PDB file of C-alpha atoms and ligand atoms in Angstrom:
ATOM      1  CA  UNK A  23      -0.014  -0.169   0.034  1.00 96.00           C
ATOM      2  CA  UNK A  24       1.394   3.551  -0.845  1.00 97.00           C
ATOM      3  CA  UNK A  25       1.749   5.587   2.234  1.00 98.00           C
ATOM      4  CA  UNK A  26      -1.461   7.365   3.237  1.00 98.00           C
ATOM      5  CA  UNK A  27      -1.328  11.123   4.532  1.00 98.00           C
ATOM      6  CA  UNK A  28      -3.819  13.805   5.379  1.00 98.00           C
ATOM      7  CA  UNK A  29      -3.241  15.035   1.865  1.00 98.00           C
ATOM      8  CA  UNK A  30      -4.400  11.704   0.441  1.00 98.00           C
ATOM      9  CA  UNK A  31      -7.560  11.969   2.392  1.00 98.00           C
ATOM     10  CA  UNK A  32      -8.068  15.670   1.288  1.00 98.00           C
ATOM     11  CA  UNK A  33      -7.804  14.594  -2.422  1.00 98.00           C
ATOM     12  CA  UNK A  34     -10.104  11.734  -2.041  1.00 98.00           C
ATOM     13  CA  UNK A  35     -12.738  14.231  -0.333  1.00 98.00           C
ATOM     14  CA  UNK A  36     -12.304  16.589  -3.235  1.00 98.00           C
ATOM     15  CA  UNK A  37     -12.859  13.639  -5.686  1.00 98.00           C
ATOM     16  CA  UNK A  38     -15.858  12.165  -3.794  1.00 98.00           C
ATOM     17  CA  UNK A  39     -13.965   8.843  -3.124  1.00 98.00           C
ATOM     18  CA  UNK A  40     -15.126   7.148   0.091  1.00 98.00           C
ATOM     19  CA  UNK A  41     -12.600   5.288   2.347  1.00 98.00           C
ATOM     20  CA  UNK A  42     -12.818   2.716   5.107  1.00 98.00           C
ATOM     21  CA  UNK A  43     -10.767   2.818   8.432  1.00 98.00           C
ATOM     22  CA  UNK A  44     -10.716   0.491  11.370  1.00 98.00           C
ATOM     23  CA  UNK A  45      -9.372   0.410  14.990  1.00 98.00           C
ATOM     24  CA  UNK A  46      -6.230  -1.736  15.476  1.00 98.00           C
ATOM     25  CA  UNK A  47      -4.206  -2.705  18.555  1.00 98.00           C
ATOM     26  CA  UNK A  48      -1.602  -4.991  17.556  1.00 98.00           C
ATOM     27  CA  UNK A  49       1.172  -5.588  14.817  1.00 98.00           C
ATOM     28  CA  UNK A  50      -0.521  -8.770  13.299  1.00 98.00           C
ATOM     29  CA  UNK A  51      -3.997  -7.330  12.605  1.00 98.00           C
ATOM     30  CA  UNK A  52      -2.344  -4.005  11.614  1.00 98.00           C
ATOM     31  CA  UNK A  53      -0.290  -6.004   8.806  1.00 98.00           C
ATOM     32  CA  UNK A  54      -3.440  -7.894   7.892  1.00 98.00           C
ATOM     33  CA  UNK A  55      -5.261  -4.554   7.495  1.00 98.00           C
ATOM     34  CA  UNK A  56      -2.474  -3.010   5.438  1.00 98.00           C
ATOM     35  CA  UNK A  57      -2.409  -5.902   3.118  1.00 98.00           C
ATOM     36  CA  UNK A  58      -5.860  -5.451   2.420  1.00 98.00           C
ATOM     37  CA  UNK A  59      -5.200  -1.816   1.829  1.00 98.00           C
ATOM     38  CA  UNK A  60      -7.024  -0.107   4.714  1.00 98.00           C
ATOM     39  CA  UNK A  61      -5.785   3.415   4.518  1.00 98.00           C
ATOM     40  CA  UNK A  62      -6.515   4.726   7.852  1.00 98.00           C
ATOM     41  CA  UNK A  63      -6.076   2.946  11.319  1.00 99.00           C
ATOM     42  CA  UNK A  64      -7.134   4.102  14.983  1.00 99.00           C
ATOM     43  CA  UNK A  65      -5.380   2.932  18.082  1.00 99.00           C
ATOM     44  CA  UNK A  66      -8.657   3.754  20.013  1.00 98.00           C
ATOM     45  CA  UNK A  67      -9.148   4.085  23.768  1.00 98.00           C
ATOM     46  CA  UNK A  68     -11.922   1.547  22.864  1.00 97.00           C
ATOM     47  CA  UNK A  69      -8.997  -0.883  24.003  1.00 97.00           C
ATOM     48  CA  UNK A  70     -10.185  -0.203  27.359  1.00 97.00           C
ATOM     49  CA  UNK A  71     -13.440  -2.083  26.487  1.00 94.00           C
ATOM     50  CA  UNK A  72     -12.419  -4.541  23.858  1.00 94.00           C
ATOM     51  CA  UNK A  73      -8.717  -5.487  25.052  1.00 96.00           C
ATOM     52  CA  UNK A  74      -9.051  -4.823  28.857  1.00 96.00           C
ATOM     53  CA  UNK A  75     -12.765  -5.840  29.132  1.00 93.00           C
ATOM     54  CA  UNK A  76     -13.630  -2.531  31.140  1.00 94.00           C
ATOM     55  CA  UNK A  77     -17.258  -0.999  30.978  1.00 94.00           C
ATOM     56  CA  UNK A  78     -16.042   2.245  29.285  1.00 96.00           C
ATOM     57  CA  UNK A  79     -12.953   3.956  28.055  1.00 98.00           C
ATOM     58  CA  UNK A  80     -12.011   6.178  31.205  1.00 98.00           C
ATOM     59  CA  UNK A  81      -9.297   3.899  32.826  1.00 98.00           C
ATOM     60  CA  UNK A  82      -7.135   3.964  29.435  1.00 98.00           C
ATOM     61  CA  UNK A  83      -3.873   5.857  29.925  1.00 98.00           C
ATOM     62  CA  UNK A  84      -1.626   7.477  27.708  1.00 98.00           C
ATOM     63  CA  UNK A  85       1.094   4.835  28.196  1.00 98.00           C
ATOM     64  CA  UNK A  86      -1.515   2.164  27.110  1.00 98.00           C
ATOM     65  CA  UNK A  87      -2.353   4.013  23.917  1.00 99.00           C
ATOM     66  CA  UNK A  88       1.375   4.645  23.222  1.00 99.00           C
ATOM     67  CA  UNK A  89       2.261   1.011  23.722  1.00 98.00           C
ATOM     68  CA  UNK A  90      -0.532  -0.096  21.208  1.00 99.00           C
ATOM     69  CA  UNK A  91       0.536   2.647  18.947  1.00 99.00           C
ATOM     70  CA  UNK A  92       4.126   1.213  18.630  1.00 98.00           C
ATOM     71  CA  UNK A  93       2.567  -2.273  18.155  1.00 98.00           C
ATOM     72  CA  UNK A  94       0.232  -1.137  15.348  1.00 99.00           C
ATOM     73  CA  UNK A  95       2.900   1.061  13.752  1.00 98.00           C
ATOM     74  CA  UNK A  96       5.211  -2.022  13.453  1.00 98.00           C
ATOM     75  CA  UNK A  97       2.738  -3.903  11.333  1.00 98.00           C
ATOM     76  CA  UNK A  98       1.533  -1.108   9.348  1.00 98.00           C
ATOM     77  CA  UNK A  99       4.035   1.497   8.113  1.00 98.00           C
ATOM     78  CA  UNK A 100       1.973   2.986   5.364  1.00 98.00           C
ATOM     79  CA  UNK A 101      -1.442   3.564   7.033  1.00 98.00           C
ATOM     80  CA  UNK A 102      -2.600   6.965   8.259  1.00 98.00           C
ATOM     81  CA  UNK A 103      -2.252   6.129  12.034  1.00 99.00           C
ATOM     82  CA  UNK A 104      -4.368   8.073  14.498  1.00 99.00           C
ATOM     83  CA  UNK A 105      -4.067   7.584  18.229  1.00 99.00           C
ATOM     84  CA  UNK A 106      -6.541   8.501  20.806  1.00 98.00           C
ATOM     85  CA  UNK A 107      -5.766  11.048  23.557  1.00 98.00           C
ATOM     86  CA  UNK A 108      -7.379   9.226  26.509  1.00 98.00           C
ATOM     87  CA  UNK A 109      -9.722  10.797  29.287  1.00 98.00           C
ATOM     88  CA  UNK A 110      -8.115  13.660  31.027  1.00 98.00           C
ATOM     89  CA  UNK A 111      -4.793  13.487  28.976  1.00 98.00           C
ATOM     90  CA  UNK A 112      -5.909  16.989  27.469  1.00 98.00           C
ATOM     91  CA  UNK A 113      -7.617  19.141  30.092  1.00 98.00           C
ATOM     92  CA  UNK A 114      -5.438  22.050  29.133  1.00 98.00           C
ATOM     93  CA  UNK A 115      -3.538  22.888  25.879  1.00 98.00           C
ATOM     94  CA  UNK A 116      -0.137  22.345  27.556  1.00 98.00           C
ATOM     95  CA  UNK A 117      -1.122  18.858  29.026  1.00 98.00           C
ATOM     96  CA  UNK A 118      -2.401  18.124  25.537  1.00 98.00           C
ATOM     97  CA  UNK A 119       1.019  18.880  23.972  1.00 98.00           C
ATOM     98  CA  UNK A 120       2.776  16.501  26.404  1.00 98.00           C
ATOM     99  CA  UNK A 121       0.343  13.732  25.981  1.00 98.00           C
ATOM    100  CA  UNK A 122       0.327  14.351  22.073  1.00 98.00           C
ATOM    101  CA  UNK A 123       3.966  14.145  21.850  1.00 98.00           C
ATOM    102  CA  UNK A 124       4.261  10.557  23.712  1.00 98.00           C
ATOM    103  CA  UNK A 125       1.808   9.184  20.977  1.00 99.00           C
ATOM    104  CA  UNK A 126       3.473  10.889  18.006  1.00 98.00           C
ATOM    105  CA  UNK A 127       6.939   9.550  19.328  1.00 98.00           C
ATOM    106  CA  UNK A 128       5.177   6.112  19.564  1.00 98.00           C
ATOM    107  CA  UNK A 129       4.604   6.263  15.898  1.00 98.00           C
ATOM    108  CA  UNK A 130       1.067   8.091  15.250  1.00 98.00           C
ATOM    109  CA  UNK A 131       0.591  10.596  12.396  1.00 98.00           C
ATOM    110  CA  UNK A 132      -2.331  12.246  14.140  1.00 98.00           C
ATOM    111  CA  UNK A 133      -4.087  12.483  17.570  1.00 99.00           C
ATOM    112  CA  UNK A 134      -7.901  12.185  18.180  1.00 98.00           C
ATOM    113  CA  UNK A 135      -9.523  14.352  20.689  1.00 98.00           C
ATOM    114  CA  UNK A 136     -13.157  14.294  21.916  1.00 98.00           C
ATOM    115  CA  UNK A 137     -14.997  17.458  22.374  1.00 97.00           C
ATOM    116  CA  UNK A 138     -16.506  20.635  20.915  1.00 97.00           C
ATOM    117  CA  UNK A 139     -15.620  24.225  20.708  1.00 95.00           C
ATOM    118  CA  UNK A 140     -13.975  24.102  24.218  1.00 96.00           C
ATOM    119  CA  UNK A 141     -11.008  22.332  22.399  1.00 98.00           C
ATOM    120  CA  UNK A 142     -10.327  25.249  19.969  1.00 98.00           C
ATOM    121  CA  UNK A 143      -7.259  26.677  21.945  1.00 98.00           C
ATOM    122  CA  UNK A 144      -5.936  22.914  22.231  1.00 98.00           C
ATOM    123  CA  UNK A 145      -6.358  22.095  18.575  1.00 98.00           C
ATOM    124  CA  UNK A 146      -4.690  25.523  17.571  1.00 98.00           C
ATOM    125  CA  UNK A 147      -1.654  24.738  19.858  1.00 98.00           C
ATOM    126  CA  UNK A 148      -1.219  21.049  18.881  1.00 98.00           C
ATOM    127  CA  UNK A 149      -1.322  22.054  15.101  1.00 98.00           C
ATOM    128  CA  UNK A 150       0.877  24.966  15.449  1.00 98.00           C
ATOM    129  CA  UNK A 151       3.432  22.511  16.967  1.00 98.00           C
ATOM    130  CA  UNK A 152       3.299  19.976  14.092  1.00 98.00           C
ATOM    131  CA  UNK A 153       0.528  17.566  15.646  1.00 98.00           C
ATOM    132  CA  UNK A 154      -2.419  16.943  13.248  1.00 98.00           C
ATOM    133  CA  UNK A 155      -5.869  16.607  14.997  1.00 98.00           C
ATOM    134  CA  UNK A 156      -8.792  14.455  14.464  1.00 98.00           C
ATOM    135  CA  UNK A 157     -11.756  16.022  16.543  1.00 98.00           C
ATOM    136  CA  UNK A 158     -14.423  13.772  17.572  1.00 98.00           C
ATOM    137  CA  UNK A 159     -17.821  14.873  18.064  1.00 98.00           C
ATOM    138  CA  UNK A 160     -21.432  13.475  18.865  1.00 98.00           C
ATOM    139  CA  UNK A 161     -21.297  10.349  21.104  1.00 97.00           C
ATOM    140  CA  UNK A 162     -17.908  10.997  22.726  1.00 98.00           C
ATOM    141  CA  UNK A 163     -17.581   7.982  25.029  1.00 97.00           C
ATOM    142  CA  UNK A 164     -15.355   9.926  27.439  1.00 98.00           C
ATOM    143  CA  UNK A 165     -18.268  11.786  28.388  1.00 97.00           C
ATOM    144  CA  UNK A 166     -20.602   8.799  29.143  1.00 96.00           C
ATOM    145  CA  UNK A 167     -21.190   9.956  32.508  1.00 97.00           C
ATOM    146  CA  UNK A 168     -22.288  13.316  31.296  1.00 95.00           C
ATOM    147  CA  UNK A 169     -24.636  11.976  28.738  1.00 95.00           C
ATOM    148  CA  UNK A 170     -26.004   9.015  31.148  1.00 94.00           C
ATOM    149  CA  UNK A 171     -25.133   6.280  28.747  1.00 94.00           C
ATOM    150  CA  UNK A 172     -23.815   5.580  25.449  1.00 93.00           C
ATOM    151  CA  UNK A 173     -26.798   7.507  23.516  1.00 93.00           C
ATOM    152  CA  UNK A 174     -27.184   9.042  20.055  1.00 94.00           C
ATOM    153  CA  UNK A 175     -26.382  12.762  19.987  1.00 95.00           C
ATOM    154  CA  UNK A 176     -27.685  15.725  17.910  1.00 96.00           C
ATOM    155  CA  UNK A 177     -31.305  14.600  17.729  1.00 95.00           C
ATOM    156  CA  UNK A 178     -32.763  17.802  19.074  1.00 95.00           C
ATOM    157  CA  UNK A 179     -32.390  20.958  16.876  1.00 97.00           C
ATOM    158  CA  UNK A 180     -30.286  22.889  19.621  1.00 97.00           C
ATOM    159  CA  UNK A 181     -27.822  20.194  19.783  1.00 96.00           C
ATOM    160  CA  UNK A 182     -27.441  19.793  16.091  1.00 98.00           C
ATOM    161  CA  UNK A 183     -27.028  23.343  15.579  1.00 98.00           C
ATOM    162  CA  UNK A 184     -24.041  23.435  18.237  1.00 98.00           C
ATOM    163  CA  UNK A 185     -22.483  20.361  16.539  1.00 98.00           C
ATOM    164  CA  UNK A 186     -22.339  22.225  13.218  1.00 98.00           C
ATOM    165  CA  UNK A 187     -20.857  25.225  14.854  1.00 98.00           C
ATOM    166  CA  UNK A 188     -18.407  23.009  16.936  1.00 98.00           C
ATOM    167  CA  UNK A 189     -17.340  21.308  13.730  1.00 98.00           C
ATOM    168  CA  UNK A 190     -16.655  24.374  11.892  1.00 98.00           C
ATOM    169  CA  UNK A 191     -14.798  26.008  14.763  1.00 98.00           C
ATOM    170  CA  UNK A 192     -12.501  22.957  15.190  1.00 98.00           C
ATOM    171  CA  UNK A 193     -11.853  22.889  11.389  1.00 98.00           C
ATOM    172  CA  UNK A 194     -11.102  26.594  11.722  1.00 98.00           C
ATOM    173  CA  UNK A 195      -8.716  25.865  14.510  1.00 98.00           C
ATOM    174  CA  UNK A 196      -6.859  23.420  12.404  1.00 98.00           C
ATOM    175  CA  UNK A 197      -8.439  19.955  12.690  1.00 98.00           C
ATOM    176  CA  UNK A 198      -7.714  17.894   9.809  1.00 98.00           C
ATOM    177  CA  UNK A 199     -10.023  15.141  10.154  1.00 98.00           C
ATOM    178  CA  UNK A 200     -13.629  15.256  11.979  1.00 98.00           C
ATOM    179  CA  UNK A 201     -15.219  12.015  13.367  1.00 98.00           C
ATOM    180  CA  UNK A 202     -18.762  11.723  13.886  1.00 98.00           C
ATOM    181  CA  UNK A 203     -20.080   8.999  16.229  1.00 98.00           C
ATOM    182  CA  UNK A 204     -23.760   7.974  16.608  1.00 97.00           C
ATOM    183  CA  UNK A 205     -25.567  11.031  14.970  1.00 97.00           C
ATOM    184  CA  UNK A 206     -28.645  11.170  12.817  1.00 96.00           C
ATOM    185  CA  UNK A 207     -27.717  10.581   9.014  1.00 96.00           C
ATOM    186  CA  UNK A 208     -29.148  14.185   8.116  1.00 97.00           C
ATOM    187  CA  UNK A 209     -26.985  15.843  10.594  1.00 98.00           C
ATOM    188  CA  UNK A 210     -24.012  13.998   9.427  1.00 98.00           C
ATOM    189  CA  UNK A 211     -24.643  14.913   5.683  1.00 98.00           C
ATOM    190  CA  UNK A 212     -25.005  18.531   6.731  1.00 98.00           C
ATOM    191  CA  UNK A 213     -21.716  18.427   8.598  1.00 98.00           C
ATOM    192  CA  UNK A 214     -19.916  16.512   5.851  1.00 98.00           C
ATOM    193  CA  UNK A 215     -21.082  19.146   3.330  1.00 98.00           C
ATOM    194  CA  UNK A 216     -20.308  22.125   5.365  1.00 98.00           C
ATOM    195  CA  UNK A 217     -16.538  21.007   6.071  1.00 98.00           C
ATOM    196  CA  UNK A 218     -13.631  21.109   3.555  1.00 98.00           C
ATOM    197  CA  UNK A 219     -11.648  18.425   5.625  1.00 98.00           C
ATOM    198  CA  UNK A 220     -12.721  14.656   5.495  1.00 98.00           C
ATOM    199  CA  UNK A 221     -15.471  13.491   7.837  1.00 98.00           C
ATOM    200  CA  UNK A 222     -15.355   9.953   9.126  1.00 98.00           C
ATOM    201  CA  UNK A 223     -18.445   8.377  10.571  1.00 98.00           C
ATOM    202  CA  UNK A 224     -19.521   5.514  12.814  1.00 97.00           C
ATOM    203  CA  UNK A 225     -23.222   5.154  13.348  1.00 96.00           C
ATOM    204  CA  UNK A 226     -23.643   8.263  11.109  1.00 97.00           C
ATOM    205  CA  UNK A 227     -24.971   6.765   7.861  1.00 97.00           C
ATOM    206  CA  UNK A 228     -23.143   6.519   4.479  1.00 97.00           C
ATOM    207  CA  UNK A 229     -23.091  10.211   3.805  1.00 98.00           C
ATOM    208  CA  UNK A 230     -19.640  10.714   5.449  1.00 98.00           C
ATOM    209  CA  UNK A 231     -16.484  10.695   3.456  1.00 98.00           C
ATOM    210  CA  UNK A 232     -15.080   7.793   5.473  1.00 98.00           C
ATOM    211  CA  UNK A 233     -16.279   5.061   7.849  1.00 98.00           C
ATOM    212  CA  UNK A 234     -14.603   3.502  10.828  1.00 98.00           C
ATOM    213  CA  UNK A 235     -15.546   0.392  12.754  1.00 98.00           C
ATOM    214  CA  UNK A 236     -14.041  -1.139  16.000  1.00 97.00           C
ATOM    215  CA  UNK A 237     -12.117  -4.063  14.524  1.00 97.00           C
ATOM    216  CA  UNK A 238     -13.687  -6.654  17.028  1.00 96.00           C
ATOM    217  CA  UNK A 239     -17.316  -5.413  15.750  1.00 95.00           C
ATOM    218  CA  UNK A 240     -16.352  -5.714  12.193  1.00 96.00           C
ATOM    219  CA  UNK A 241     -15.587  -9.485  13.167  1.00 96.00           C
ATOM    220  CA  UNK A 242     -18.579  -9.905  15.402  1.00 93.00           C
ATOM    221  CA  UNK A 243     -16.305 -10.907  18.536  1.00 91.00           C
ATOM    222  CA  UNK A 244     -16.467  -8.080  21.029  1.00 79.00           C
ATOM    223  CA  UNK A 245     -16.741  -9.345  24.515  1.00 72.00           C
ATOM    224  CA  UNK A 246     -19.466  -6.969  25.718  1.00 68.00           C
ATOM    225  CA  UNK A 247     -21.937  -5.319  23.223  1.00 75.00           C
ATOM    226  CA  UNK A 248     -22.419  -5.203  19.511  1.00 81.00           C
ATOM    227  CA  UNK A 249     -23.812  -1.606  18.370  1.00 87.00           C
ATOM    228  CA  UNK A 250     -26.763  -1.760  16.196  1.00 87.00           C
ATOM    229  CA  UNK A 251     -24.934   0.187  13.537  1.00 90.00           C
ATOM    230  CA  UNK A 252     -22.029  -2.207  13.357  1.00 93.00           C
ATOM    231  CA  UNK A 253     -21.977  -5.252  10.977  1.00 94.00           C
ATOM    232  CA  UNK A 254     -20.227  -8.556  11.377  1.00 95.00           C
ATOM    233  CA  UNK A 255     -18.400  -8.943   8.185  1.00 96.00           C
ATOM    234  CA  UNK A 256     -16.869 -12.197   9.143  1.00 96.00           C
ATOM    235  CA  UNK A 257     -20.205 -13.987   9.226  1.00 93.00           C
ATOM    236  CA  UNK A 258     -20.451 -14.514   5.438  1.00 89.00           C
ATOM    237  CA  UNK A 259     -17.134 -16.000   4.360  1.00 91.00           C
ATOM    238  CA  UNK A 260     -15.749 -16.958   7.717  1.00 95.00           C
ATOM    239  CA  UNK A 261     -12.327 -15.543   6.442  1.00 97.00           C
ATOM    240  CA  UNK A 262     -10.675 -12.603   8.297  1.00 97.00           C
ATOM    241  CA  UNK A 263      -9.045 -11.237   5.000  1.00 98.00           C
ATOM    242  CA  UNK A 264     -12.230 -11.704   3.174  1.00 98.00           C
ATOM    243  CA  UNK A 265     -14.206  -9.976   5.858  1.00 98.00           C
ATOM    244  CA  UNK A 266     -11.856  -6.886   5.706  1.00 98.00           C
ATOM    245  CA  UNK A 267     -11.820  -6.745   2.041  1.00 98.00           C
ATOM    246  CA  UNK A 268     -15.551  -6.813   1.948  1.00 98.00           C
ATOM    247  CA  UNK A 269     -15.876  -4.095   4.497  1.00 98.00           C
ATOM    248  CA  UNK A 270     -13.515  -1.906   2.458  1.00 98.00           C
ATOM    249  CA  UNK A 271     -15.352  -2.442  -0.847  1.00 98.00           C
ATOM    250  CA  UNK A 272     -18.901  -1.897   0.810  1.00 98.00           C
ATOM    251  CA  UNK A 273     -17.757   1.349   2.168  1.00 98.00           C
ATOM    252  CA  UNK A 274     -16.245   2.521  -0.963  1.00 98.00           C
ATOM    253  CA  UNK A 275     -19.275   1.569  -3.046  1.00 98.00           C
ATOM    254  CA  UNK A 276     -21.477   3.231  -0.388  1.00 97.00           C
ATOM    255  CA  UNK A 277     -23.289  -0.084   0.351  1.00 97.00           C
ATOM    256  CA  UNK A 278     -22.285  -0.150   4.007  1.00 97.00           C
ATOM    257  CA  UNK A 279     -23.742   1.347   6.143  1.00 97.00           C
ATOM    258  CA  UNK A 280     -27.121   0.600   4.683  1.00 94.00           C
ATOM    259  CA  UNK A 281     -30.421   1.332   6.287  1.00 91.00           C
ATOM    260  CA  UNK A 282     -30.097  -1.691   8.780  1.00 89.00           C
ATOM    261  CA  UNK A 283     -26.918  -0.035  10.155  1.00 91.00           C
ATOM    262  CA  UNK A 284     -27.954   3.687  10.095  1.00 90.00           C
ATOM    263  CA  UNK A 285     -29.580   5.991  12.732  1.00 81.00           C
ATOM    264  CA  UNK A 286     -32.331   7.983  11.433  1.00 79.00           C
TER     265      UNK A 286
HETATM  266  O1  KIV B  27     -11.954   4.621  20.562  1.00 70.42           O
HETATM  267  C1  KIV B  27     -12.468   4.035  19.531  1.00 70.42           C
HETATM  268  O2  KIV B  27     -12.355   3.008  19.031  1.00 70.42           O
HETATM  269  C2  KIV B  27     -13.194   5.254  18.645  1.00 70.42           C
HETATM  270  C3  KIV B  27     -13.934   4.656  17.522  1.00 70.42           C
HETATM  271  C4  KIV B  27     -15.362   4.333  17.978  1.00 70.42           C
HETATM  272  C5  KIV B  27     -14.053   5.785  16.509  1.00 70.42           C
HETATM  273  O3  KIV B  27     -13.245   6.333  19.100  1.00 70.42           O
END
């Protein structure tokens, strides 16, 4: 696979070419993903749930994400590799720089932060210091205790308007990707059309520029819970490589996520 960068994704957005991405946590799966030409990988703090068996992502540390980032980078030299900034690793712009440095030095190309316009100063500071940022909006799992559960976000008009404003403010501050999780498809479409940077969706319909799945959900093997918007791509063929290839093809053609895996 040719090296994938933020410029590659910008070009794809301009060309209207959709792209797939997945979480990854170790070198073997990272290599398998790269062999199937998965352009973007994320070392998600979902590792707290799918690897560590915790009920949420809050216990994950920067050291945890840095460790798995080193593993994934070893297996996938050419993907655009994002690393999650864990809970409370970016309460201030200064602390965010410290946390981001550890993840970039572990091999990430970009860090992902959860939150809206309150992150503008942090995103500015990181990008000015050569750390590309993906801004995660919608159902931001680190806020599970504020939301009162893992709930769809942006259903009411006020929330939806705020999310559009947040996305624009974060792009203006320098964010080079926006990720939308569990938002109604119409809102995801509005944000995708409003932004010049690529938008990656999960539980946001097939209207975003890219899609992402937690790899354990893609294979139908998550220990705790399978979200309604995810699909077990392993069920049909029983072959992991074929499952990954099918996921990529279905995303690129707009077949996935279909109506059964979309929040109206
Ligand atoms: O941590 C993670 O895996 C994520 C994805 C759900 C996007 O943030």
